[in-house]
Short mmCIF file of C-alpha atoms and ligand atoms in Angstrom, two decimals:
data_model
loop_
_atom_site.label_atom_id
_atom_site.label_comp_id
_atom_site.label_asym_id
_atom_site.label_seq_id
_atom_site.Cartn_x
_atom_site.Cartn_y
_atom_site.Cartn_z
CA MET A 1 -141.46 130.37 8.14
CA THR A 2 -143.91 127.87 8.09
CA ASP A 3 -146.94 128.38 10.36
CA THR A 4 -146.93 125.50 12.99
CA THR A 5 -149.82 126.79 15.12
CA LEU A 6 -151.86 123.48 14.16
CA ASN A 7 -149.20 121.17 14.43
CA PHE A 8 -150.96 119.74 17.62
CA LEU A 9 -153.58 118.38 15.40
CA HIS A 10 -151.23 115.99 13.57
CA ILE A 11 -148.25 115.53 16.25
CA ALA A 12 -149.11 113.53 19.22
CA ARG A 13 -147.90 114.25 22.54
CA ALA A 14 -144.93 111.94 23.11
CA GLU A 15 -143.14 111.49 26.52
CA PRO A 16 -139.66 110.62 26.71
CA ALA A 17 -138.83 106.90 26.62
CA LYS A 18 -139.02 105.18 29.83
CA LEU A 19 -136.28 102.48 30.88
CA SER A 20 -137.67 98.99 31.06
CA VAL A 21 -138.92 97.81 34.40
CA ASP A 22 -136.18 95.23 34.62
CA ALA A 23 -133.45 97.98 34.18
CA ARG A 24 -135.10 100.40 36.27
CA VAL A 25 -135.25 98.15 39.45
CA SER A 26 -131.73 96.66 39.26
CA SER A 27 -130.21 100.47 39.11
CA TYR A 28 -130.61 104.14 40.45
CA THR A 29 -130.47 105.73 37.17
CA GLU A 30 -133.04 108.20 36.09
CA ILE A 31 -135.89 106.28 34.45
CA TYR A 32 -136.60 108.67 31.70
CA ALA A 33 -134.34 109.00 28.39
CA PRO A 34 -133.27 112.40 27.32
CA LEU A 35 -135.54 113.57 24.19
CA ALA A 36 -133.52 113.41 20.86
CA ARG A 37 -133.31 116.93 19.14
CA ASN A 38 -135.88 116.34 16.46
CA ASP A 39 -138.37 115.17 19.03
CA ALA A 40 -137.87 117.85 21.31
CA ALA A 41 -138.25 120.49 18.40
CA GLN A 42 -141.24 118.55 17.22
CA GLN A 43 -143.14 118.42 20.77
CA ALA A 44 -142.33 122.06 21.32
CA SER A 45 -144.04 122.92 17.79
CA ARG A 46 -147.43 121.28 19.30
CA CYS A 47 -147.65 124.96 21.51
CA LEU A 48 -150.78 126.31 19.72
CA ASP A 49 -149.40 129.69 21.22
CA CYS A 50 -153.07 130.22 22.68
CA GLY A 51 -152.60 133.87 23.57
CA ASN A 52 -153.67 133.07 27.04
CA PRO A 53 -150.97 130.93 28.42
CA PHE A 54 -152.61 129.50 31.57
CA CYS A 55 -149.27 127.05 31.77
CA GLU A 56 -147.27 130.18 32.84
CA TRP A 57 -149.67 131.41 35.44
CA LYS A 58 -149.85 127.88 36.83
CA CYS A 59 -146.21 127.49 36.91
CA PRO A 60 -145.15 129.01 40.44
CA VAL A 61 -141.98 130.73 39.09
CA HIS A 62 -144.19 131.95 35.98
CA ASN A 63 -141.77 130.82 33.34
CA HIS A 64 -142.18 132.12 29.76
CA ILE A 65 -143.25 128.90 28.52
CA PRO A 66 -144.52 129.60 24.96
CA SER A 67 -141.82 131.71 24.14
CA TRP A 68 -138.99 129.23 25.15
CA LEU A 69 -141.02 126.38 23.17
CA LYS A 70 -140.88 128.61 20.16
CA LEU A 71 -137.16 129.47 20.47
CA LEU A 72 -136.52 125.53 20.82
CA GLU A 73 -138.76 124.92 17.65
CA GLU A 74 -136.61 127.46 16.01
CA GLY A 75 -133.29 125.63 16.98
CA ARG A 76 -132.27 128.81 19.08
CA LEU A 77 -131.14 126.77 21.88
CA PHE A 78 -128.95 129.20 23.76
CA GLU A 79 -131.53 131.83 23.69
CA ALA A 80 -134.16 129.49 25.02
CA ALA A 81 -131.51 128.54 27.94
CA GLU A 82 -131.03 132.16 28.72
CA LEU A 83 -135.01 132.96 28.73
CA SER A 84 -135.47 129.93 30.95
CA HIS A 85 -133.09 131.19 33.57
CA ARG A 86 -134.87 134.55 33.70
CA THR A 87 -137.62 133.05 35.83
CA ASN A 88 -136.16 129.78 36.96
CA SER A 89 -132.78 129.04 39.01
CA LEU A 90 -132.97 125.34 38.52
CA PRO A 91 -134.84 124.63 35.50
CA GLU A 92 -133.10 121.26 34.57
CA VAL A 93 -134.28 120.03 38.09
CA CYS A 94 -137.86 121.50 37.87
CA GLY A 95 -138.18 120.01 34.38
CA ARG A 96 -137.31 116.44 35.85
CA ILE A 97 -139.41 116.49 39.27
CA CYS A 98 -142.05 119.24 39.14
CA PRO A 99 -145.66 117.50 39.39
CA GLN A 100 -146.40 118.86 35.82
CA ASP A 101 -149.66 117.32 35.83
CA ARG A 102 -150.95 119.50 38.41
CA LEU A 103 -148.94 122.28 37.48
CA CYS A 104 -147.91 123.84 33.99
CA GLU A 105 -149.22 120.78 31.87
CA GLY A 106 -152.42 120.51 33.86
CA ALA A 107 -153.14 123.99 32.86
CA CYS A 108 -152.11 123.46 29.06
CA THR A 109 -154.94 124.40 26.89
CA LEU A 110 -154.30 121.07 24.75
CA ASN A 111 -154.41 118.88 28.03
CA ASP A 112 -157.87 117.75 27.91
CA ALA A 113 -158.54 117.18 24.21
CA PHE A 114 -155.06 116.67 22.57
CA GLY A 115 -152.58 115.75 25.52
CA ALA A 116 -150.71 118.73 27.10
CA VAL A 117 -147.30 119.84 25.69
CA THR A 118 -144.55 118.00 27.27
CA ILE A 119 -143.45 121.15 28.94
CA GLY A 120 -141.25 119.56 31.82
CA SER A 121 -139.32 117.29 29.65
CA ILE A 122 -138.77 120.26 27.02
CA GLU A 123 -137.56 122.37 29.98
CA LYS A 124 -135.09 119.89 31.09
CA TYR A 125 -133.80 119.25 27.46
CA ILE A 126 -133.14 123.11 26.95
CA THR A 127 -130.91 123.33 29.97
CA ASP A 128 -129.35 119.85 29.61
CA GLU A 129 -128.47 120.39 26.01
CA ALA A 130 -127.43 124.00 26.47
CA LEU A 131 -124.92 123.32 29.08
CA LYS A 132 -123.57 120.49 27.28
CA ALA A 133 -123.02 122.69 24.38
CA GLY A 134 -120.94 125.21 26.36
CA TRP A 135 -123.78 127.67 27.32
CA ARG A 136 -123.37 129.47 30.70
CA PRO A 137 -125.24 132.39 32.24
CA ASP A 138 -124.10 135.66 30.96
CA MET A 139 -122.36 137.63 33.66
CA THR A 140 -120.76 140.15 31.73
CA GLU A 141 -122.64 143.29 32.61
CA VAL A 142 -122.55 142.22 36.41
CA ARG A 143 -120.53 144.76 38.62
CA SER A 144 -119.81 144.16 42.32
CA THR A 145 -121.78 146.10 44.61
CA GLY A 146 -119.41 145.64 47.44
CA LYS A 147 -122.30 143.75 49.66
CA LYS A 148 -122.35 140.50 50.94
CA VAL A 149 -125.14 138.28 52.11
CA ALA A 150 -125.09 134.90 54.06
CA ILE A 151 -127.42 132.24 52.78
CA VAL A 152 -127.93 129.37 55.48
CA GLY A 153 -128.99 126.12 53.53
CA SER A 154 -128.23 125.25 49.96
CA GLY A 155 -131.62 123.55 49.14
CA PRO A 156 -133.53 124.92 45.96
CA ALA A 157 -134.35 128.10 48.03
CA GLY A 158 -131.00 129.16 49.43
CA LEU A 159 -129.60 128.39 45.63
CA ALA A 160 -132.33 130.48 43.90
CA CYS A 161 -131.56 133.22 46.44
CA ALA A 162 -127.87 133.00 45.70
CA ASP A 163 -128.32 132.92 41.95
CA ILE A 164 -130.26 136.31 41.92
CA LEU A 165 -127.97 138.01 44.20
CA THR A 166 -124.95 137.05 42.46
CA ARG A 167 -126.66 138.06 39.06
CA ASN A 168 -126.79 141.64 40.85
CA GLY A 169 -123.47 141.90 42.01
CA VAL A 170 -123.88 140.78 45.67
CA LYS A 171 -121.47 138.33 46.99
CA ALA A 172 -123.40 135.28 48.05
CA ILE A 173 -121.93 133.02 50.74
CA VAL A 174 -123.83 129.85 51.33
CA TYR A 175 -123.27 127.94 54.57
CA GLU A 176 -124.26 124.43 54.42
CA ARG A 177 -124.12 121.67 57.40
CA GLN A 178 -123.87 118.74 54.71
CA LEU A 179 -120.74 118.27 52.67
CA ARG A 180 -122.60 118.48 49.50
CA ILE A 181 -125.14 121.30 48.13
CA GLY A 182 -128.68 120.70 47.35
CA GLY A 183 -130.62 119.85 50.50
CA LEU A 184 -133.53 117.41 49.78
CA LEU A 185 -132.32 117.51 45.87
CA THR A 186 -129.15 115.57 47.08
CA PHE A 187 -130.25 113.97 50.49
CA GLY A 188 -133.87 113.10 49.96
CA ILE A 189 -134.96 112.80 46.44
CA PRO A 190 -133.84 109.68 45.03
CA PRO A 191 -131.49 109.39 41.90
CA PHE A 192 -133.73 107.41 39.94
CA LYS A 193 -135.95 110.83 39.75
CA LEU A 194 -132.68 113.17 39.76
CA GLU A 195 -129.32 112.06 39.66
CA LYS A 196 -126.92 113.63 41.91
CA THR A 197 -124.55 114.76 38.89
CA VAL A 198 -127.19 117.32 37.70
CA VAL A 199 -127.12 119.00 41.10
CA GLU A 200 -123.33 118.99 41.22
CA THR A 201 -123.28 120.40 37.58
CA ARG A 202 -125.40 123.14 38.90
CA ARG A 203 -122.75 123.81 41.83
CA GLU A 204 -120.28 124.28 39.11
CA ILE A 205 -122.23 126.73 37.42
CA LEU A 206 -123.29 128.73 40.36
CA GLU A 207 -119.41 128.66 41.49
CA GLY A 208 -118.54 129.83 37.78
CA MET A 209 -120.56 132.93 38.68
CA GLY A 210 -119.14 133.58 41.68
CA VAL A 211 -121.39 131.99 44.60
CA GLU A 212 -119.12 130.64 47.33
CA PHE A 213 -120.14 127.66 49.21
CA ARG A 214 -118.92 126.78 52.89
CA LEU A 215 -119.97 123.22 53.25
CA GLY A 216 -119.99 121.11 56.59
CA VAL A 217 -120.62 124.26 58.33
CA GLU A 218 -123.57 124.12 60.64
CA ILE A 219 -125.11 127.66 61.81
CA GLY A 220 -125.70 127.55 65.55
CA ARG A 221 -122.96 125.03 65.86
CA ASP A 222 -119.94 125.77 64.13
CA VAL A 223 -120.79 129.51 63.34
CA MET A 224 -123.16 131.58 65.54
CA PHE A 225 -126.14 133.26 63.88
CA GLU A 226 -125.06 136.66 65.58
CA GLU A 227 -121.78 136.14 63.78
CA LEU A 228 -123.43 135.96 60.36
CA LEU A 229 -125.53 139.10 61.19
CA ALA A 230 -122.45 140.72 62.07
CA ASP A 231 -120.18 139.78 58.98
CA HIS A 232 -122.86 140.23 56.44
CA ASP A 233 -125.35 142.85 55.16
CA ALA A 234 -128.15 140.62 55.19
CA VAL A 235 -128.85 136.81 55.97
CA PHE A 236 -131.35 134.54 54.12
CA MET A 237 -132.45 131.61 55.90
CA GLY A 238 -133.64 128.42 53.80
CA THR A 239 -133.07 125.68 56.28
CA GLY A 240 -136.21 123.49 55.01
CA ALA A 241 -138.80 121.43 57.28
CA TYR A 242 -137.36 118.22 58.86
CA LYS A 243 -139.34 117.37 61.74
CA ALA A 244 -141.15 113.95 60.57
CA VAL A 245 -144.94 113.74 61.44
CA GLU A 246 -145.67 110.93 63.48
CA GLY A 247 -148.73 108.75 63.29
CA GLY A 248 -149.53 108.78 66.91
CA PHE A 249 -150.26 105.06 67.12
CA PRO A 250 -148.66 102.42 69.39
CA GLY A 251 -145.59 100.60 68.12
CA GLU A 252 -143.78 103.48 66.43
CA GLN A 253 -140.69 103.17 68.57
CA LEU A 254 -140.41 99.37 67.63
CA PRO A 255 -137.13 98.51 66.20
CA GLY A 256 -137.71 98.01 62.47
CA VAL A 257 -139.86 101.13 62.25
CA TYR A 258 -138.02 104.00 60.38
CA THR A 259 -139.12 107.68 59.38
CA ALA A 260 -138.85 108.13 55.48
CA LEU A 261 -136.16 110.58 55.38
CA ASN A 262 -133.87 108.63 57.65
CA TYR A 263 -134.26 105.71 55.30
CA LEU A 264 -133.76 107.66 52.10
CA ILE A 265 -130.90 109.83 53.50
CA SER A 266 -128.88 106.60 54.67
CA ASN A 267 -129.45 104.86 50.92
CA ILE A 268 -128.16 107.93 49.45
CA HIS A 269 -125.18 108.15 51.84
CA HIS A 270 -124.58 104.60 50.82
CA GLN A 271 -124.93 105.27 47.10
CA LEU A 272 -122.57 108.12 47.32
CA LYS A 273 -120.21 106.41 49.60
CA LEU A 274 -120.54 109.71 51.74
CA SER A 275 -119.85 108.45 55.12
CA PRO A 276 -118.69 104.74 55.96
CA THR A 277 -119.63 105.22 59.59
CA GLN A 278 -123.48 105.83 58.81
CA GLU A 279 -125.83 103.05 59.21
CA TRP A 280 -127.10 101.84 55.98
CA ILE A 281 -130.81 100.86 56.11
CA ASN A 282 -131.34 97.86 53.71
CA PHE A 283 -134.32 96.05 52.90
CA GLU A 284 -133.03 93.18 50.78
CA ASN A 285 -135.37 90.08 51.25
CA LYS A 286 -137.60 91.87 53.83
CA ARG A 287 -141.22 92.42 53.65
CA VAL A 288 -141.71 96.13 53.68
CA VAL A 289 -144.93 98.21 54.43
CA VAL A 290 -144.72 101.99 53.68
CA LEU A 291 -147.59 104.17 55.50
CA GLY A 292 -148.39 107.29 53.48
CA GLY A 293 -149.65 108.26 49.87
CA GLY A 294 -147.26 111.52 49.00
CA ASP A 295 -144.12 111.80 46.99
CA THR A 296 -142.05 110.83 49.88
CA ALA A 297 -143.89 107.50 50.36
CA MET A 298 -143.62 106.77 46.60
CA ASP A 299 -139.67 107.31 46.81
CA CYS A 300 -139.54 104.88 49.75
CA ASN A 301 -141.50 102.40 47.95
CA ARG A 302 -139.16 102.43 44.60
CA THR A 303 -136.13 102.44 46.73
CA ALA A 304 -137.34 99.33 48.71
CA ILE A 305 -137.85 97.81 45.44
CA ARG A 306 -134.43 98.59 44.34
CA GLN A 307 -132.84 97.17 47.72
CA SER A 308 -134.31 93.70 46.39
CA ALA A 309 -137.18 94.01 49.32
CA GLN A 310 -139.18 90.52 49.29
CA SER A 311 -142.42 92.72 48.89
CA VAL A 312 -143.12 96.32 49.08
CA THR A 313 -146.76 97.21 50.46
CA CYS A 314 -148.02 100.81 50.63
CA THR A 315 -151.15 101.67 52.61
CA TYR A 316 -153.09 105.01 52.28
CA ARG A 317 -156.20 105.89 54.33
CA ARG A 318 -157.94 107.49 51.51
CA GLY A 319 -158.70 106.13 47.85
CA GLN A 320 -156.24 106.36 44.85
CA SER A 321 -157.78 109.42 43.54
CA ASP A 322 -156.98 111.30 46.70
CA LEU A 323 -153.20 110.51 46.45
CA GLN A 324 -151.31 113.77 47.09
CA GLY A 325 -148.16 112.91 45.03
CA SER A 326 -147.42 113.12 41.57
CA LYS A 327 -149.43 110.60 39.27
CA ARG A 328 -146.49 109.86 37.40
CA ASP A 329 -144.42 108.50 40.58
CA TYR A 330 -147.73 106.54 41.41
CA GLN A 331 -147.64 104.97 38.11
CA SER A 332 -143.72 104.14 38.07
CA SER A 333 -144.52 102.55 41.65
CA VAL A 334 -147.09 100.25 40.34
CA GLU A 335 -145.10 99.31 37.35
CA GLU A 336 -141.97 98.45 39.76
CA GLY A 337 -143.96 96.13 41.77
CA VAL A 338 -145.22 97.99 44.65
CA GLN A 339 -148.69 96.50 46.04
CA PHE A 340 -151.36 99.44 47.08
CA LEU A 341 -153.88 99.00 49.72
CA PHE A 342 -156.22 101.89 49.74
CA ASN A 343 -158.62 102.81 51.98
CA ARG A 344 -156.52 101.64 55.23
CA GLN A 345 -156.14 103.25 58.45
CA PRO A 346 -152.86 102.02 60.47
CA LEU A 347 -154.18 101.58 64.07
CA GLU A 348 -150.98 99.96 65.46
CA ILE A 349 -147.56 98.58 64.54
CA VAL A 350 -147.38 95.11 66.18
CA GLY A 351 -144.44 93.09 67.04
CA ASP A 352 -142.86 91.40 70.09
CA GLY A 353 -139.31 93.26 70.36
CA ARG A 354 -139.46 93.91 66.66
CA VAL A 355 -141.77 94.72 64.13
CA GLN A 356 -143.98 92.10 62.73
CA GLY A 357 -146.79 93.84 61.24
CA VAL A 358 -149.24 96.70 60.80
CA ARG A 359 -152.66 96.49 62.19
CA VAL A 360 -155.11 98.54 59.91
CA ALA A 361 -158.76 99.01 59.43
CA GLN A 362 -160.54 99.60 56.18
CA THR A 363 -162.06 103.37 55.60
CA ARG A 364 -165.00 105.03 54.00
CA LEU A 365 -165.40 108.79 53.49
CA GLY A 366 -167.84 110.16 55.90
CA SER A 367 -170.20 113.23 55.47
CA ALA A 368 -168.11 115.76 57.69
CA VAL A 369 -165.70 118.06 55.90
CA SER A 370 -162.22 119.18 57.18
CA ARG A 371 -159.99 121.50 55.56
CA GLY A 372 -161.97 121.15 52.36
CA ARG A 373 -161.68 117.13 52.64
CA ARG A 374 -164.28 114.70 53.63
CA VAL A 375 -163.18 113.14 56.63
CA ILE A 376 -162.71 109.44 56.77
CA GLU A 377 -164.47 106.91 58.83
CA ILE A 378 -163.24 103.41 59.92
CA ILE A 379 -165.54 100.60 59.01
CA GLU A 380 -166.11 98.31 61.98
CA GLY A 381 -165.10 94.62 61.88
CA THR A 382 -162.49 95.12 58.87
CA GLU A 383 -159.19 95.07 60.88
CA GLU A 384 -156.43 93.00 59.66
CA ILE A 385 -152.60 92.70 60.20
CA ILE A 386 -150.35 93.14 57.45
CA PRO A 387 -147.18 91.11 58.00
CA ALA A 388 -144.03 93.22 57.90
CA ASP A 389 -140.34 93.00 58.70
CA ALA A 390 -139.79 96.59 58.41
CA VAL A 391 -142.28 99.65 58.28
CA ILE A 392 -141.45 103.03 56.96
CA ILE A 393 -143.63 106.30 58.19
CA ALA A 394 -144.10 108.55 55.35
CA PHE A 395 -146.83 111.01 56.70
CA GLY A 396 -144.59 114.26 55.63
CA PHE A 397 -142.56 116.87 57.65
CA ASN A 398 -143.50 119.71 59.95
CA PRO A 399 -141.19 122.86 60.10
CA SER A 400 -138.16 122.48 62.48
CA PRO A 401 -137.30 126.22 63.19
CA PRO A 402 -133.77 126.93 64.48
CA SER A 403 -133.46 127.93 67.67
CA TRP A 404 -131.87 131.43 67.31
CA CYS A 405 -135.21 132.64 65.90
CA GLU A 406 -136.49 132.95 69.43
CA THR A 407 -133.13 134.71 70.43
CA GLN A 408 -133.13 136.98 67.55
CA GLY A 409 -136.86 137.76 67.67
CA ILE A 410 -137.66 136.17 64.42
CA ALA A 411 -141.49 135.58 64.71
CA LEU A 412 -142.93 132.21 64.11
CA HIS A 413 -146.40 130.94 63.14
CA PRO A 414 -148.03 128.54 65.81
CA ASP A 415 -146.99 125.52 63.69
CA GLY A 416 -143.31 126.39 63.38
CA ARG A 417 -143.32 128.16 60.19
CA ILE A 418 -141.33 131.25 60.08
CA LYS A 419 -143.56 134.51 59.45
CA THR A 420 -142.48 136.35 56.61
CA SER A 421 -143.58 139.49 54.44
CA VAL A 422 -143.70 141.39 57.81
CA GLY A 423 -142.20 144.41 55.56
CA LEU A 424 -140.92 143.39 52.17
CA PRO A 425 -141.69 140.17 50.50
CA PHE A 426 -139.97 137.14 52.64
CA GLN A 427 -138.50 139.77 55.04
CA THR A 428 -139.12 138.16 58.78
CA SER A 429 -139.76 140.34 61.68
CA HIS A 430 -135.72 140.94 61.89
CA GLN A 431 -135.22 143.72 59.21
CA ARG A 432 -132.10 141.99 57.99
CA VAL A 433 -133.05 138.31 57.86
CA PHE A 434 -135.20 136.83 55.06
CA ALA A 435 -136.38 133.43 54.73
CA GLY A 436 -138.01 131.04 51.99
CA GLY A 437 -138.77 127.46 50.86
CA ASP A 438 -140.02 124.89 53.34
CA MET A 439 -139.48 126.46 56.47
CA VAL A 440 -141.95 129.25 55.48
CA ARG A 441 -144.25 127.30 53.68
CA GLY A 442 -144.24 123.78 55.39
CA SER A 443 -143.03 121.01 53.28
CA ASP A 444 -143.95 121.57 49.71
CA LEU A 445 -142.08 121.62 46.39
CA VAL A 446 -138.70 122.56 44.77
CA VAL A 447 -140.36 125.03 42.36
CA THR A 448 -142.29 126.89 45.32
CA ALA A 449 -138.65 126.94 47.07
CA VAL A 450 -137.09 128.43 44.18
CA PHE A 451 -139.90 130.98 43.78
CA GLU A 452 -139.35 132.09 47.11
CA GLY A 453 -135.58 132.02 47.33
CA ARG A 454 -135.68 134.58 44.01
CA GLU A 455 -138.33 136.75 45.61
CA ALA A 456 -136.46 137.15 48.92
CA ALA A 457 -133.47 138.12 46.66
CA GLN A 458 -135.24 140.79 45.10
CA SER A 459 -136.38 142.11 48.74
CA ILE A 460 -132.93 141.92 50.00
CA LEU A 461 -131.77 143.95 46.89
CA ARG A 462 -134.40 146.60 47.69
CA GLN A 463 -133.45 146.43 51.41
CA LEU A 464 -129.84 147.18 50.43
CA GLY A 465 -130.83 149.98 48.06
CA LEU A 466 -129.58 148.07 45.06
CA ALA A 467 -130.95 148.50 41.64
CA GLN A 468 -132.21 145.22 40.34
CA ARG A 469 -130.69 143.73 36.95
CA LEU A 470 -133.06 140.61 36.57
CA SER A 471 -136.48 140.66 37.83
CA THR A 472 -138.95 137.77 38.77
CA VAL A 473 -142.80 138.53 38.38
CA ASN A 474 -145.75 138.81 40.59
CA ALA A 475 -146.98 137.55 43.87
CA PRO A 476 -146.59 133.99 45.03
CA ILE A 477 -149.10 131.43 43.92
CA SER A 478 -150.42 128.76 46.23
CA VAL A 479 -150.18 125.42 44.79
CA ALA A 480 -153.20 123.15 45.42
C1 FAD B 1 -138.51 112.30 49.85
C2 FAD B 1 -138.99 113.51 49.32
C3 FAD B 1 -139.23 113.61 47.96
C4 FAD B 1 -139.50 114.91 47.12
N1 FAD B 1 -139.94 114.93 46.01
C5 FAD B 1 -140.37 115.96 45.53
C6 FAD B 1 -140.44 116.06 43.96
O1 FAD B 1 -140.71 114.89 43.32
N2 FAD B 1 -140.83 117.20 43.35
C7 FAD B 1 -140.73 118.57 44.23
O2 FAD B 1 -141.02 119.38 43.72
N3 FAD B 1 -140.74 118.48 45.26
C8 FAD B 1 -140.45 117.43 46.05
N4 FAD B 1 -139.84 117.23 47.56
C9 FAD B 1 -139.92 118.65 48.08
C10 FAD B 1 -138.74 119.31 47.92
O3 FAD B 1 -137.59 118.76 47.94
C11 FAD B 1 -138.74 120.52 49.10
O4 FAD B 1 -140.06 121.23 49.05
C12 FAD B 1 -137.71 121.38 48.70
O5 FAD B 1 -136.15 120.83 48.76
C13 FAD B 1 -137.42 122.46 49.71
O6 FAD B 1 -136.36 123.23 49.60
P1 FAD B 1 -135.48 124.24 50.92
O7 FAD B 1 -134.56 124.80 50.18
O8 FAD B 1 -136.71 124.88 51.50
O9 FAD B 1 -135.07 123.35 51.71
P2 FAD B 1 -134.26 121.91 51.69
O10 FAD B 1 -133.90 121.31 50.55
O11 FAD B 1 -134.60 121.01 52.85
O12 FAD B 1 -132.78 122.44 52.13
C14 FAD B 1 -132.50 122.94 53.39
C15 FAD B 1 -130.85 122.83 53.58
O13 FAD B 1 -130.70 123.90 54.59
C16 FAD B 1 -129.41 122.91 55.49
N5 FAD B 1 -129.55 123.19 56.72
C17 FAD B 1 -130.52 123.43 57.60
N6 FAD B 1 -130.09 123.78 59.04
C18 FAD B 1 -128.92 124.16 58.76
C19 FAD B 1 -128.04 125.02 59.55
N7 FAD B 1 -128.28 125.39 60.72
N8 FAD B 1 -126.89 125.33 59.09
C20 FAD B 1 -126.49 125.26 57.83
N9 FAD B 1 -127.43 124.53 57.05
C21 FAD B 1 -128.65 123.99 57.26
C22 FAD B 1 -129.88 121.66 55.28
O14 FAD B 1 -128.82 120.80 55.47
C23 FAD B 1 -130.35 121.34 53.65
O15 FAD B 1 -129.29 121.44 52.84
C24 FAD B 1 -139.47 115.93 48.14
C25 FAD B 1 -139.00 115.89 49.33
C26 FAD B 1 -138.80 114.77 49.98
C27 FAD B 1 -138.57 114.70 51.54
S1 SF4 B 2 -141.09 125.06 36.79
FE1 SF4 B 2 -142.38 123.14 36.96
S2 SF4 B 2 -144.46 124.08 36.85
FE2 SF4 B 2 -142.79 125.48 36.08
S3 SF4 B 2 -142.79 124.99 33.60
FE3 SF4 B 2 -141.21 123.89 34.83
S4 SF4 B 2 -141.91 121.96 35.06
FE4 SF4 B 2 -143.76 123.25 34.61
#
């Protein structure tokens, strides 16, 4: 077999083709085209198998990246898919929306001088193509243990937990208050980053493996938490973080001011034609101002552009290099016509009965440091009003712990996150209750929620005295 370890010297990093801006802004389809088979294999062959795969360590689920790149290069697609699923329950999702520049690809040995291997696009390619070609998880060795576990929430954490439990012969029953699975994968992240058919395909796979979904069931309203505990051997909670962070300035309650998630959810309901009664927040011909600089702000920017807003201005109180979200999504926002105003602190949302603008002041970095970042100072005499017909507040989300935590003695951190790893990893202070994802970490990433769901499942298996057929690896990694 030919030695390909020096391929990176003559094959350049090539990203998948992007739709033209005109095509992008007039639809909600994903903006990246799939890789062609030869391109995927060629790009995979750029991995120099450096022997010290930092990419694996920086990947929160510790994917066996060089190994599945090699399998793909050799045309062994199904084996690559099998290996990829050993460590990741949603590889096709992570391949699409992980911020690879600060995770696997940022740590690739080739990153600085030659351009990182396109790990994310290849991960997506492997699962998409394997599923199309008929590959399914191998469940032939799985034997029922007679145990059953309730999972509250069908976001990435809940789905990952269900995946591992099912592969180990435990009946996983997922309770979800929405009528579709996926959590923020469905009702948050817009389709131009993640088409909803991807989540539906994953649902079919999980159901095929034996996972049961009970949709439209809210725990605490339709079924009480005590009933779950009584009817199941253990409970996993993955209910996310949904309390929008407020700006704390005057005018936030004015008509025409929206929180990011309410806006995105209303548009997804409209796109999916889910509930005709839900209000559709539509910014056609409106001047929109988005406050914030994370992934959610970028998603709001780009959704407003697709709704034919007259203008979309995004203000961030720090500079461009401090943006919290993925560089790729910022770049796409710029290409699609979003105007950015950096170093602007919102002071007030102004309006007479309805929003008319945002009063902002310019900022600079001060010398004091708080939580590892230099604090910002307002520059006197720089105030201005940015005219707006609609304002979106995208400052992130805080945990929204369910009310039963208190009644069941499930301990919380002062900021509302669930305390875990009290005994086993991701076990709460209630011995039969486990938790993971945003409700434990605070709002974070899909891949970290997947990691925690999988690790919690391992702890549940241990708690139930069951041997583990598939293992995940090592302790959680904190992602900068
Ligand atoms: C707009 C936006 C864009 C994002 N973009 C990215 C990105 O590009 N890349 C990335 O990696 N991450 C991104 N994230 C973050 C990512 O989506 C979350 O970190 C991840 O979804 C958390 O998973 P989870 O399973 O913990 O919670 P969630 O995905 O929030 O799922 C929780 C589920 O629990 C259900 N639930 C809650 N309470 C109950 C109850 N009482 N009974 C029944 N069901 C209940 C909810 O309906 C929901 O389905 C984004 C987030 C947002 C908001
Ligand atoms: S899961 Fe995310 S961080 Fe890990 S290899 Fe895939 S894209 Fe990279």
